[in-house]
Amino acid sequence: MAIWGKKKDKEKDPETREDRKKVGLIRGLWQKFRGIDWKNPVNRWKLLFVSLVGCIVVFGGGYGVLSLTNSPSFCASCHEMAPEYSTYTASAHNNITCVQCHIKPGFINMVTHKMKSMKEVYYHVTGVPEQIVQTEEEAISNENCLQCHSKNRLVTASGDLKVNHKGHIEEGVPCITCHAGVVHAKIVTRGINTEEVRGHWTKENAEKLMEKKYLAPNMGTCIDCHDKVNNGEKPWKDVAYNVPPNPEEMEKKLEEKAKEASGEAATEATSEGETTEAEALAAHDQKTQDIILQAIGKQQKDVKISMACETCHKKIKVPKSHKVEGWNGNHGGTAIQELDKCVNCHQDSKWIREIPKEDIISLLKMKEQETKTAKYTPNITVVKDQSRVNKFCSACHGNRPPGHDKSNNWLTSHSDMARSPEDKANCFVCHDRDKPKPGSTEVKAPTDVYCQYCHRTGFKDDEKN
């Protein structure tokens, strides 16, 4: 403690060298501190100076640590964050920091979040998770969004959609219910941020993979929520409705169910599961068609929120050509010429909230191909394939055509309708030649009737095509 300028008188200090050895470090410092002459103003000024330097070191160092960990570059330092960082840099929000969205405003929230984030350091050291997911407790709050965005907006930036943002917020709907993909393009739900594909994530690839349908809320998001409201539900009250499901937790649940089932019980459970899945798919198709009829005004229902296109859209409406008499039976020619425009609305994947799992390698190859063939070329084969795959088309094309019912002898006389390869191509829009194989990746025909069901002996050489 020589800094304080007080020396001990050896004669007055009976403490021996051996006694000093016995005193601990902390106790020794405390004794010297107490021995300082605080009446001396110089010593008081020295204490003030040391305290000031200590505060600068502690608080300055703490601020530096916070600033460092708050920067997007710090997030990018861990390789497991490559998909999230790449999509962030390619998004419209790349001019703000990660914490402005992911941490609620306020210093206490900041410190609390940093303490909770220590588990992420633990995971990074002990073993990186297969997927980085957002938990329910980490769901982004409306407070974060309203720091920059006004809740008084009544239309989207494009000017097409009429959305009363203030009404939604006052009802308690979180912003992320609709805008979950605005920065990261729903990569968790799509399953393209897993460990084995993280090396493919660059800013260039992120720009290819961040399609508008994943950034903006798809129509299925609005339809699903509005339909639930019409049925008396408020789905956004469940936080799990607003964040992507954790794949690890889902796998655990599936494993637990698998362990519970054994022997005959497992077989019965599997059969029941298949039946339930088929019934659920049929119910979904029926529900989609029901909503379509409401949207185009052919089915009116007394509901809280109208499903008609004009309810939400200002510009996109039912085309005039669709209202012409006989449109249902004569739209095939238009579909061949303008299929790319048709699927803007008539594609079942755009009418459902759920997003299927994707393969990043296939997506990148597809993007390269789309760049080469960006313009749609009328092609009857492509249209027929779409009529089989697309539920909007197969819902009608899967029904028995009127021509099949004109004669009771159809089964024995229909060969005249399938003479040429072109005629057979028309048949194969709805029918398969052979019985579909279980687990096959090929798209199954909309009808269960297939040629080999009756023609079990096969076809003549001139009939195979």
Coordinates of C-alpha atoms in Angstrom, one line a residue:
M1 CA 0.0 0.0 0.0
A2 CA 2.9 2.3 -0.6
I3 CA 0.7 4.3 -3.0
W4 CA -1.0 5.8 0.0
G5 CA 2.4 7.1 1.4
K6 CA 2.1 5.7 4.9
K7 CA 5.1 3.8 6.3
K8 CA 5.1 1.6 9.4
D9 CA 7.4 2.2 12.3
K10 CA 9.3 -1.1 12.8
E11 CA 9.7 -0.4 16.5
K12 CA 6.0 0.3 17.0
D13 CA 5.0 -2.7 14.9
P14 CA 5.4 -5.8 17.1
E15 CA 4.3 -8.1 14.2
T16 CA 7.0 -10.5 13.3
R17 CA 7.8 -12.0 9.9
E18 CA 6.4 -15.3 11.0
D19 CA 3.2 -13.6 12.1
R20 CA 2.8 -12.0 8.6
K21 CA 3.1 -15.3 6.9
K22 CA 0.1 -16.6 8.9
V23 CA -2.2 -13.7 7.7
G24 CA -4.2 -14.4 4.6
L25 CA -4.0 -12.3 1.5
I26 CA -7.5 -10.8 1.8
R27 CA -7.1 -10.2 5.5
G28 CA -3.7 -8.7 5.0
L29 CA -5.0 -6.2 2.4
W30 CA -8.0 -5.4 4.6
Q31 CA -5.7 -4.6 7.5
K32 CA -3.5 -2.3 5.4
F33 CA -6.7 -0.6 4.0
R34 CA -7.9 0.1 7.5
G35 CA -4.5 1.4 8.4
I36 CA -4.7 4.2 5.8
D37 CA -5.0 7.7 7.1
W38 CA -8.3 8.8 5.6
K39 CA -8.0 12.3 7.2
N40 CA -5.3 13.0 4.7
P41 CA -7.1 14.6 1.7
V42 CA -4.5 13.3 -0.7
N43 CA -5.4 9.7 0.2
R44 CA -9.1 10.4 -0.4
W45 CA -8.3 11.8 -3.8
K46 CA -6.3 8.7 -4.6
L47 CA -9.2 6.5 -3.5
L48 CA -11.5 8.5 -5.8
F49 CA -9.0 8.1 -8.7
V50 CA -8.6 4.4 -8.2
S51 CA -12.4 3.9 -8.0
L52 CA -12.9 5.9 -11.2
V53 CA -10.4 3.8 -13.1
G54 CA -11.9 0.6 -11.7
C55 CA -15.4 1.7 -12.9
I56 CA -14.1 2.6 -16.3
V57 CA -12.4 -0.8 -16.6
V58 CA -15.4 -2.8 -15.3
F59 CA -18.2 -1.0 -17.1
G60 CA -16.2 -0.2 -20.2
G61 CA -15.2 -3.9 -20.5
G62 CA -18.8 -5.0 -19.9
Y63 CA -20.1 -2.6 -22.5
G64 CA -17.4 -3.9 -24.9
V65 CA -18.5 -7.5 -24.3
L66 CA -22.2 -6.6 -24.9
S67 CA -21.4 -4.6 -28.1
L68 CA -19.3 -7.5 -29.4
T69 CA -21.9 -10.2 -28.7
N70 CA -24.7 -8.0 -30.1
S71 CA -23.1 -7.7 -33.5
P72 CA -24.2 -9.9 -36.4
S73 CA -20.5 -10.7 -37.1
F74 CA -20.3 -12.4 -33.6
C75 CA -23.3 -14.6 -34.5
A76 CA -21.6 -15.5 -37.8
S77 CA -18.5 -16.6 -35.9
C78 CA -20.1 -20.0 -35.2
H79 CA -20.4 -22.2 -38.3
E80 CA -23.8 -23.6 -37.2
M81 CA -25.3 -20.1 -37.7
A82 CA -24.3 -20.0 -41.4
P83 CA -27.8 -20.5 -42.7
E84 CA -29.3 -17.9 -40.3
Y85 CA -26.5 -15.4 -41.0
S86 CA -26.6 -15.9 -44.8
T87 CA -30.4 -15.4 -45.0
Y88 CA -30.1 -12.4 -42.7
T89 CA -27.5 -10.7 -45.0
A90 CA -29.7 -11.4 -48.0
S91 CA -32.9 -10.1 -46.4
A92 CA -34.3 -6.6 -46.3
H93 CA -33.5 -6.5 -42.5
N94 CA -29.7 -6.7 -43.0
N95 CA -29.3 -3.0 -41.9
I96 CA -30.3 -3.8 -38.3
T97 CA -28.6 -6.1 -35.8
C98 CA -29.8 -9.5 -34.7
V99 CA -30.6 -8.4 -31.2
Q100 CA -33.0 -5.7 -32.3
C101 CA -35.4 -8.5 -33.3
H102 CA -34.4 -11.3 -31.0
I103 CA -34.1 -9.4 -27.6
K104 CA -37.0 -7.4 -26.1
P105 CA -36.1 -3.7 -25.7
G106 CA -34.6 -2.7 -22.3
F107 CA -31.3 -3.3 -20.5
I108 CA -32.7 -5.9 -18.1
N109 CA -34.0 -7.9 -21.0
M110 CA -30.6 -7.6 -22.6
V111 CA -28.7 -8.9 -19.6
T112 CA -31.3 -11.7 -18.9
H113 CA -31.0 -12.9 -22.5
K114 CA -27.2 -12.9 -22.3
M115 CA -27.4 -15.1 -19.2
K116 CA -29.8 -17.5 -20.9
S117 CA -27.6 -17.6 -24.0
M118 CA -24.8 -19.2 -22.0
K119 CA -26.5 -22.5 -22.9
E120 CA -25.7 -21.8 -26.6
V121 CA -22.0 -21.6 -25.7
Y122 CA -22.4 -24.9 -23.9
Y123 CA -24.0 -26.5 -27.0
H124 CA -21.3 -25.0 -29.3
V125 CA -18.5 -26.6 -27.1
T126 CA -20.1 -29.9 -26.3
G127 CA -22.0 -30.7 -29.6
V128 CA -23.8 -28.5 -32.1
P129 CA -27.5 -29.4 -32.5
E130 CA -28.7 -30.9 -35.8
Q131 CA -30.9 -27.8 -36.3
I132 CA -31.0 -24.4 -34.9
V133 CA -34.6 -23.7 -33.9
Q134 CA -36.4 -20.9 -32.1
T135 CA -38.1 -22.0 -28.9
E136 CA -41.5 -20.8 -27.8
E137 CA -40.0 -18.7 -25.0
E138 CA -37.8 -17.0 -27.6
A139 CA -40.6 -16.0 -30.0
I140 CA -40.1 -12.5 -31.3
S141 CA -42.3 -9.9 -29.6
N142 CA -44.4 -7.3 -31.2
E143 CA -42.4 -4.7 -29.2
N144 CA -39.4 -5.5 -31.3
C145 CA -41.3 -5.0 -34.6
L146 CA -43.0 -1.8 -33.5
Q147 CA -39.7 -0.2 -32.8
C148 CA -39.4 0.4 -36.6
H149 CA -42.8 -0.5 -38.1
S150 CA -46.1 1.4 -37.7
K151 CA -49.2 -0.6 -36.6
N152 CA -51.4 1.9 -38.5
R153 CA -50.7 0.3 -41.9
L154 CA -53.9 -0.7 -43.8
V155 CA -52.4 -2.1 -47.0
T156 CA -49.2 -4.0 -47.9
A157 CA -46.3 -2.4 -49.5
S158 CA -47.4 -3.7 -52.9
G159 CA -50.8 -2.1 -52.4
D160 CA -52.7 -5.2 -53.2
L161 CA -53.5 -6.8 -49.8
K162 CA -55.9 -5.0 -47.4
V163 CA -54.6 -5.8 -43.9
N164 CA -55.7 -3.9 -40.8
H165 CA -52.4 -4.3 -38.9
K166 CA -53.7 -2.3 -35.9
G167 CA -56.8 -4.5 -35.7
H168 CA -54.7 -7.7 -35.7
I169 CA -52.3 -6.3 -33.0
E170 CA -55.1 -5.1 -30.7
E171 CA -56.7 -8.6 -31.1
G172 CA -53.4 -10.0 -29.8
V173 CA -52.1 -11.5 -33.0
P174 CA -48.3 -11.6 -32.9
C175 CA -46.5 -10.2 -35.9
I176 CA -44.7 -13.5 -36.5
T177 CA -47.9 -15.3 -37.0
C178 CA -47.9 -13.9 -40.5
H179 CA -44.3 -12.7 -40.9
A180 CA -42.4 -15.6 -39.6
G181 CA -40.2 -15.9 -42.7
V182 CA -39.4 -12.2 -43.3
V183 CA -35.7 -12.6 -42.5
H184 CA -34.8 -16.3 -42.5
A185 CA -37.3 -17.5 -45.2
K186 CA -38.7 -20.3 -42.9
I187 CA -35.5 -22.4 -43.3
V188 CA -36.3 -24.4 -40.2
T189 CA -39.7 -25.5 -41.4
R190 CA -38.3 -26.3 -44.8
G191 CA -35.6 -28.4 -43.2
I192 CA -32.6 -26.8 -45.0
N193 CA -30.6 -25.5 -42.1
T194 CA -29.4 -28.9 -40.9
E195 CA -25.8 -29.8 -40.0
E196 CA -25.0 -31.7 -43.3
V197 CA -26.0 -28.7 -45.6
R198 CA -24.5 -25.8 -43.6
G199 CA -21.5 -25.7 -45.9
H200 CA -23.8 -24.8 -48.9
W201 CA -25.0 -21.6 -47.2
T202 CA -23.4 -18.5 -48.8
K203 CA -25.0 -15.1 -49.5
E204 CA -25.3 -16.0 -53.2
N205 CA -27.1 -19.2 -52.5
A206 CA -29.2 -17.6 -49.8
E207 CA -30.5 -15.0 -52.4
K208 CA -31.5 -18.0 -54.7
L209 CA -33.3 -19.8 -51.9
M210 CA -35.1 -16.8 -50.4
E211 CA -38.2 -16.9 -52.5
K212 CA -41.1 -14.4 -52.0
K213 CA -43.4 -17.3 -51.1
Y214 CA -41.3 -17.9 -48.0
L215 CA -40.6 -14.3 -47.1
A216 CA -44.2 -13.0 -47.2
P217 CA -47.1 -14.8 -45.6
N218 CA -48.5 -17.3 -48.0
M219 CA -52.2 -17.4 -48.6
G220 CA -52.5 -20.6 -46.6
T221 CA -51.4 -18.7 -43.5
C222 CA -54.3 -16.2 -43.9
I223 CA -56.8 -18.9 -44.8
D224 CA -55.9 -21.3 -42.0
C225 CA -56.1 -18.6 -39.4
H226 CA -59.4 -17.0 -40.7
D227 CA -61.0 -20.4 -41.0
K228 CA -60.1 -21.2 -37.4
V229 CA -61.6 -17.8 -36.3
N230 CA -64.8 -18.7 -38.2
N231 CA -64.9 -21.9 -36.2
G232 CA -64.6 -19.9 -32.9
E233 CA -60.9 -20.5 -32.3
K234 CA -58.0 -18.1 -31.7
P235 CA -55.0 -20.1 -32.8
W236 CA -52.4 -17.4 -32.1
K237 CA -53.0 -17.8 -28.3
D238 CA -50.9 -21.0 -28.6
V239 CA -47.3 -19.8 -28.9
A240 CA -46.5 -23.1 -30.7
Y241 CA -48.7 -22.0 -33.6
N242 CA -46.3 -19.1 -34.3
V243 CA -42.9 -20.8 -34.1
P244 CA -41.6 -23.7 -36.2
P245 CA -41.8 -27.2 -34.6
N246 CA -38.6 -28.5 -33.0
P247 CA -37.7 -31.5 -35.1
E248 CA -35.8 -33.1 -32.2
E249 CA -38.8 -33.0 -29.9
M250 CA -41.0 -34.4 -32.7
E251 CA -38.6 -37.3 -33.2
K252 CA -38.7 -38.1 -29.5
K253 CA -42.5 -38.1 -29.5
L254 CA -42.5 -40.5 -32.5
E255 CA -40.0 -42.7 -30.8
E256 CA -42.1 -42.8 -27.7
K257 CA -45.1 -43.8 -29.7
A258 CA -43.2 -46.5 -31.5
K259 CA -42.0 -48.0 -28.2
E260 CA -45.6 -48.1 -26.9
A261 CA -46.8 -50.1 -29.9
S262 CA -45.8 -53.8 -30.1
G263 CA -46.9 -57.0 -31.8
E264 CA -50.4 -57.0 -33.1
A265 CA -51.1 -53.7 -31.3
A266 CA -48.4 -52.1 -33.5
T267 CA -49.9 -53.5 -36.6
E268 CA -53.4 -52.3 -35.7
A269 CA -52.0 -48.9 -34.8
T270 CA -50.3 -48.7 -38.2
S271 CA -53.5 -49.6 -40.0
E272 CA -55.5 -47.1 -38.0
G273 CA -52.8 -44.5 -38.6
E274 CA -52.9 -45.1 -42.4
T275 CA -56.7 -44.9 -42.4
T276 CA -56.7 -41.7 -40.3
E277 CA -54.1 -40.1 -42.6
A278 CA -56.1 -41.0 -45.7
E279 CA -59.3 -39.5 -44.1
A280 CA -57.4 -36.4 -43.0
L281 CA -56.1 -35.9 -46.6
A282 CA -59.6 -36.4 -48.0
A283 CA -61.0 -33.9 -45.5
H284 CA -58.2 -31.4 -46.3
D285 CA -59.0 -31.7 -50.0
Q286 CA -62.7 -31.2 -49.4
K287 CA -62.0 -28.2 -47.1
T288 CA -59.7 -26.6 -49.8
Q289 CA -62.4 -27.0 -52.4
D290 CA -65.0 -25.6 -50.0
I291 CA -62.8 -22.5 -49.4
I292 CA -62.2 -22.1 -53.2
L293 CA -66.0 -22.0 -53.8
Q294 CA -66.3 -19.4 -51.1
A295 CA -63.4 -17.4 -52.6
I296 CA -64.9 -17.2 -56.1
G297 CA -68.4 -16.4 -54.7
K298 CA -70.1 -19.7 -55.7
Q299 CA -70.7 -20.7 -52.1
Q300 CA -72.0 -18.1 -49.5
K301 CA -71.6 -18.8 -45.8
D302 CA -72.5 -16.8 -42.7
V303 CA -69.0 -16.3 -41.3
K304 CA -67.2 -13.8 -39.2
I305 CA -64.5 -13.3 -41.8
S306 CA -65.4 -13.6 -45.5
M307 CA -63.2 -15.9 -47.6
A308 CA -64.0 -14.1 -50.8
C309 CA -61.0 -12.9 -52.8
E310 CA -62.1 -9.2 -52.7
T311 CA -62.1 -9.3 -48.8
C312 CA -58.3 -9.1 -48.7
H313 CA -57.2 -8.3 -52.3
K314 CA -57.5 -5.0 -54.0
K315 CA -56.1 -5.9 -57.4
I316 CA -56.1 -9.7 -57.7
K317 CA -59.7 -10.8 -58.4
V318 CA -61.5 -13.6 -60.2
P319 CA -60.6 -13.0 -63.9
K320 CA -63.5 -12.0 -66.2
S321 CA -62.7 -15.0 -68.4
H322 CA -63.7 -17.3 -65.5
K323 CA -67.2 -15.8 -65.5
V324 CA -67.9 -16.6 -69.1
E325 CA -70.6 -19.3 -69.6
G326 CA -69.1 -22.7 -70.3
W327 CA -65.7 -21.8 -68.7
N328 CA -65.6 -25.0 -66.7
G329 CA -65.6 -27.2 -69.8
N330 CA -63.6 -24.9 -72.1
H331 CA -60.7 -23.7 -70.0
G332 CA -58.2 -26.4 -71.2
G333 CA -56.9 -24.3 -74.1
T334 CA -56.3 -21.3 -71.8
A335 CA -54.5 -23.6 -69.3
I336 CA -52.1 -24.8 -72.1
Q337 CA -51.2 -21.3 -73.1
E338 CA -51.0 -19.7 -69.7
L339 CA -50.3 -22.4 -67.2
D340 CA -47.7 -20.3 -65.4
K341 CA -50.4 -17.7 -64.7
C342 CA -53.0 -20.3 -63.7
V343 CA -50.8 -21.8 -60.9
N344 CA -50.3 -18.3 -59.4
C345 CA -53.7 -19.0 -57.7
H346 CA -54.6 -22.6 -58.6
Q347 CA -51.9 -24.5 -56.8
D348 CA -52.8 -26.3 -53.6
S349 CA -49.5 -25.7 -52.0
K350 CA -50.3 -22.0 -51.9
W351 CA -53.6 -22.6 -50.1
I352 CA -52.2 -24.4 -47.1
R353 CA -50.2 -23.1 -44.2
E354 CA -47.8 -26.1 -43.8
I355 CA -44.6 -26.1 -45.8
P356 CA -43.1 -29.4 -47.0
K357 CA -39.5 -30.4 -46.3
E358 CA -37.0 -29.6 -49.0
D359 CA -33.6 -30.6 -50.2
I360 CA -31.2 -27.7 -50.6
I361 CA -29.1 -29.4 -53.4
S362 CA -32.3 -30.0 -55.5
L363 CA -33.4 -26.5 -54.9
L364 CA -30.2 -25.0 -56.1
K365 CA -30.2 -27.1 -59.2
M366 CA -33.8 -26.2 -59.8
K367 CA -32.9 -22.5 -59.5
E368 CA -30.2 -22.8 -62.1
Q369 CA -32.6 -24.6 -64.5
E370 CA -35.3 -21.9 -63.9
T371 CA -32.7 -19.2 -64.8
K372 CA -32.1 -20.9 -68.2
T373 CA -35.8 -21.5 -68.9
A374 CA -37.5 -18.6 -67.1
K375 CA -40.3 -18.2 -69.7
Y376 CA -43.1 -20.7 -69.9
T377 CA -43.6 -22.4 -73.2
P378 CA -47.0 -23.9 -73.9
N379 CA -46.8 -27.6 -73.5
I380 CA -49.7 -30.0 -73.4
T381 CA -47.6 -32.7 -71.6
V382 CA -46.7 -30.3 -68.8
V383 CA -50.4 -29.2 -68.5
K384 CA -51.5 -32.9 -68.3
D385 CA -48.9 -33.6 -65.6
Q386 CA -50.1 -30.6 -63.7
S387 CA -53.7 -31.7 -64.0
R388 CA -52.7 -35.0 -62.3
V389 CA -50.5 -33.5 -59.5
N390 CA -52.4 -30.3 -58.7
K391 CA -55.4 -30.9 -56.5
F392 CA -57.2 -27.9 -58.0
C393 CA -57.2 -29.8 -61.3
S394 CA -57.5 -33.4 -60.1
A395 CA -60.5 -32.5 -57.9
C396 CA -62.5 -32.3 -61.2
H397 CA -60.4 -34.3 -63.5
G398 CA -60.5 -37.3 -61.1
N399 CA -64.3 -37.5 -61.5
R400 CA -65.8 -39.9 -64.0
P401 CA -66.2 -37.9 -67.3
P402 CA -69.8 -37.6 -68.7
G403 CA -68.7 -39.5 -71.9
H404 CA -68.0 -42.6 -69.8
D405 CA -71.7 -42.8 -68.8
K406 CA -73.3 -42.6 -72.2
S407 CA -73.3 -46.4 -72.7
N408 CA -73.7 -49.4 -70.5
N409 CA -71.2 -51.1 -72.7
W410 CA -68.4 -48.7 -71.9
L411 CA -66.1 -51.3 -70.5
T412 CA -66.2 -53.3 -73.7
S413 CA -66.3 -50.4 -76.1
H414 CA -63.8 -47.9 -74.7
S415 CA -60.9 -49.2 -76.8
D416 CA -62.1 -47.1 -79.7
M417 CA -61.5 -44.1 -77.6
A418 CA -57.8 -45.0 -77.0
R419 CA -56.5 -46.0 -80.4
S420 CA -53.7 -43.4 -80.9
P421 CA -50.9 -42.4 -78.5
E422 CA -52.6 -39.0 -78.2
D423 CA -55.9 -40.7 -77.1
K424 CA -54.1 -42.8 -74.6
A425 CA -52.3 -39.7 -73.2
N426 CA -55.7 -38.3 -72.4
C427 CA -56.6 -41.5 -70.6
F428 CA -53.4 -41.4 -68.6
V429 CA -54.2 -38.0 -67.1
C430 CA -56.6 -39.8 -64.8
H431 CA -55.5 -43.5 -65.0
D432 CA -52.4 -45.4 -64.4
R433 CA -51.4 -48.2 -66.7
D434 CA -50.1 -50.5 -64.0
K435 CA -51.0 -50.9 -60.3
P436 CA -49.2 -48.2 -58.3
K437 CA -46.4 -49.7 -56.2
P438 CA -46.4 -49.0 -52.5
G439 CA -43.8 -46.5 -51.5
S440 CA -43.2 -45.4 -55.1
T441 CA -42.1 -41.8 -55.6
E442 CA -44.2 -41.5 -58.8
V443 CA -47.4 -39.4 -58.6
K444 CA -50.4 -41.6 -58.2
A445 CA -53.3 -41.1 -60.6
P446 CA -56.4 -39.3 -59.1
T447 CA -58.5 -42.4 -59.7
D448 CA -58.0 -45.9 -58.4
V449 CA -58.9 -47.5 -61.7
Y450 CA -55.8 -48.7 -63.7
C451 CA -55.5 -50.5 -67.0
Q452 CA -53.9 -53.7 -65.7
Y453 CA -56.8 -54.2 -63.3
C454 CA -58.8 -55.6 -66.2
H455 CA -56.1 -56.1 -68.8
R456 CA -54.2 -58.6 -66.6
T457 CA -52.8 -60.5 -69.6
G458 CA -51.2 -57.3 -70.9
F459 CA -51.5 -55.6 -74.2
K460 CA -50.6 -56.4 -77.8
D461 CA -47.4 -54.8 -79.1
D462 CA -49.4 -52.2 -81.1
E463 CA -51.4 -51.3 -78.0
K464 CA -48.6 -50.7 -75.6
N465 CA -48.2 -47.0 -76.5

